[in-house]
Each structure stands twice: as structure tokens, then as C-alpha cells.
Amino acid sequence: MQNHGGAGYQVPFAEKIRHGADMATAAVGFITDPKQADDIIRCGQADVVLLGRQFLREPYWPAHAARTLGQKDKLTPPAQYLRAW
Ligand SMILES: Cc1cc2nc3c(=O)[nH]c(=O)nc-3n(C[C@H](O)[C@H](O)[C@H](O)COP(=O)(O)O)c2cc1C
């Protein structure tokens, strides 16, 4: 897998712009772990996290993250999935 840096390698840019320009930012770039994503938001480094390649590897990542972070009850499945959820 091509990689231009370590975990969250572009998060400092999102944080710097968020605070320097006082505008909402999204962080992207090697964000793969639910706790890592949660920490970025909780620490105020970005307003939202975006995942690219991790979604290709693990399309159900949001469900996995919700379980890992103890938020499974807040996860709303698509209506078509309700009978199987
Ligand atoms: C298959 C693929 C297609 C992508 N297409 C775009 C694109 O059209 N525009 C864009 O700005 N970034 C695109 N990217 C870059 C991603 O938005 C993201 O910045 C990059 O993959 C790093 O995040 P990640 O480590 O979560 O994948 C693409 C990435 C992948 C893997």
C-alpha cells in the first residue's frame, strides 16, 4: 500500500487551518482506527474525519467503530437492513 506518512499524517494541517483561519476542517490521511478518529474530534484537531482507503478495506468500518467506542445503540441502519440488523 502506498503511504505518504504515518497514521494521521495530515491531521496537523487540518488542526492548523482550523485554529489559524477559524474555519471548520476535515482531517484525512491514514486514519484507520476508531479511537484515533475519536481523539482527533475530541481534541479539536478537526471537525470531521474522512476515511478513504480504510473504507475500501473495511466497508463496515462505521459499525465496527461504533461498537469499539460503545456507541452501537446510536447507529441507525438503512431501512432495508432493519430485518437483518
Ligand atoms: C481509489 C481512490 C480514489 C481517490 N480519489 C480522489 C479524488 O477523486 N479526489 C481527491 O481529492 N482525493 C481522492 N483520493 C484521496 C483520498 O481522498 C484521501 O485523501 C487519501 O486516500 C488519503 O486518505 P486515506 O489514507 O484515508 O486513504 C482518492 C483515494 C483513493 C484510494
CSV table of N, CA and C and ligand atoms in Angstrom, one decimal, residues 1-4 6 8-10 27-32 50-57, ligand 1:
chain,number,residue,atom,x,y,z
A,1,MET,N,0.8,-1.2,0.0
A,1,MET,CA,0.0,0.0,0.0
A,1,MET,C,0.9,1.2,0.0
A,2,GLN,N,0.6,2.2,-0.9
A,2,GLN,CA,1.3,3.4,-0.9
A,2,GLN,C,1.0,4.3,0.3
A,3,ASN,N,2.0,4.9,0.9
A,3,ASN,CA,1.8,5.7,2.1
A,3,ASN,C,2.7,6.8,2.1
A,4,HIS,N,2.2,8.0,2.3
A,4,HIS,CA,3.0,9.2,2.3
A,4,HIS,C,3.4,9.7,3.7
A,6,GLY,N,2.9,8.6,8.3
A,6,GLY,CA,2.4,7.7,9.3
A,6,GLY,C,0.9,7.9,9.6
A,8,GLY,N,-2.4,9.4,10.5
A,8,GLY,CA,-2.9,10.7,10.7
A,8,GLY,C,-1.9,11.8,10.2
A,9,TYR,N,-1.2,11.5,9.1
A,9,TYR,CA,-0.1,12.4,8.7
A,9,TYR,C,-0.5,13.7,8.3
A,10,GLN,N,-1.8,13.9,8.0
A,10,GLN,CA,-2.2,15.3,7.5
A,10,GLN,C,-3.1,16.0,8.6
A,27,ALA,N,-10.2,16.2,8.5
A,27,ALA,CA,-8.9,15.5,8.5
A,27,ALA,C,-9.0,14.3,7.7
A,28,VAL,N,-8.0,14.0,6.9
A,28,VAL,CA,-7.9,12.8,6.1
A,28,VAL,C,-6.5,12.4,6.0
A,29,GLY,N,-6.3,11.1,5.7
A,29,GLY,CA,-4.9,10.6,5.5
A,29,GLY,C,-4.5,9.6,6.6
A,30,PHE,N,-4.6,8.3,6.3
A,30,PHE,CA,-4.2,7.2,7.1
A,30,PHE,C,-4.9,7.3,8.5
A,31,ILE,N,-6.2,7.6,8.5
A,31,ILE,CA,-7.0,7.4,9.7
A,31,ILE,C,-7.7,6.1,9.6
A,32,THR,N,-7.4,5.2,10.4
A,32,THR,CA,-7.8,3.8,10.3
A,32,THR,C,-8.5,3.2,11.6
A,50,LEU,N,-12.4,12.0,7.7
A,50,LEU,CA,-12.7,11.3,6.5
A,50,LEU,C,-11.8,10.1,6.3
A,51,LEU,N,-12.3,9.0,5.8
A,51,LEU,CA,-11.5,7.8,5.6
A,51,LEU,C,-11.6,7.5,4.1
A,52,GLY,N,-10.5,7.1,3.5
A,52,GLY,CA,-10.5,6.7,2.1
A,52,GLY,C,-10.2,5.2,2.0
A,53,ARG,N,-9.0,4.9,2.0
A,53,ARG,CA,-8.6,3.5,1.8
A,53,ARG,C,-9.1,2.5,2.8
A,54,GLN,N,-9.3,3.0,4.1
A,54,GLN,CA,-9.8,2.1,5.1
A,54,GLN,C,-11.2,1.6,4.7
A,55,PHE,N,-12.0,2.5,4.1
A,55,PHE,CA,-13.4,2.1,3.7
A,55,PHE,C,-13.3,1.0,2.5
A,56,LEU,N,-12.3,1.1,1.7
A,56,LEU,CA,-12.1,0.1,0.7
A,56,LEU,C,-11.8,-1.2,1.3
A,57,ARG,N,-11.0,-1.2,2.4
A,57,ARG,CA,-10.6,-2.5,3.0
A,57,ARG,C,-11.7,-3.0,3.9
B,1,LIG,C1,-9.3,5.0,-5.0
B,1,LIG,C2,-9.0,6.4,-4.5
B,1,LIG,C3,-9.6,7.4,-5.2
B,1,LIG,C4,-9.4,8.8,-4.8
B,1,LIG,N1,-10.0,9.8,-5.4
B,1,LIG,C5,-9.8,11.1,-5.0
B,1,LIG,C6,-10.4,12.1,-5.7
B,1,LIG,O1,-11.1,12.0,-6.7
B,1,LIG,N2,-10.2,13.4,-5.2
B,1,LIG,C7,-9.4,13.6,-4.1
B,1,LIG,O2,-9.3,14.8,-3.7
B,1,LIG,N3,-8.9,12.6,-3.4
B,1,LIG,C8,-9.0,11.4,-3.8
B,1,LIG,N4,-8.4,10.3,-3.2
B,1,LIG,C9,-7.6,10.6,-2.0
B,1,LIG,C10,-8.4,10.4,-0.7
B,1,LIG,O3,-9.5,11.4,-0.7
B,1,LIG,C11,-7.5,10.6,0.5
B,1,LIG,O4,-7.1,11.9,0.6
B,1,LIG,C12,-6.3,9.7,0.5
B,1,LIG,O5,-6.7,8.4,0.1
B,1,LIG,C13,-5.7,9.7,2.0
B,1,LIG,O6,-6.7,9.2,2.9
B,1,LIG,P1,-6.8,7.7,3.4
B,1,LIG,O7,-5.4,7.4,4.0
B,1,LIG,O8,-7.9,7.6,4.3
B,1,LIG,O9,-7.0,6.9,2.1
B,1,LIG,C14,-8.6,9.0,-3.6
B,1,LIG,C15,-8.1,7.9,-2.9
B,1,LIG,C16,-8.2,6.6,-3.3
B,1,LIG,C17,-7.6,5.5,-2.6
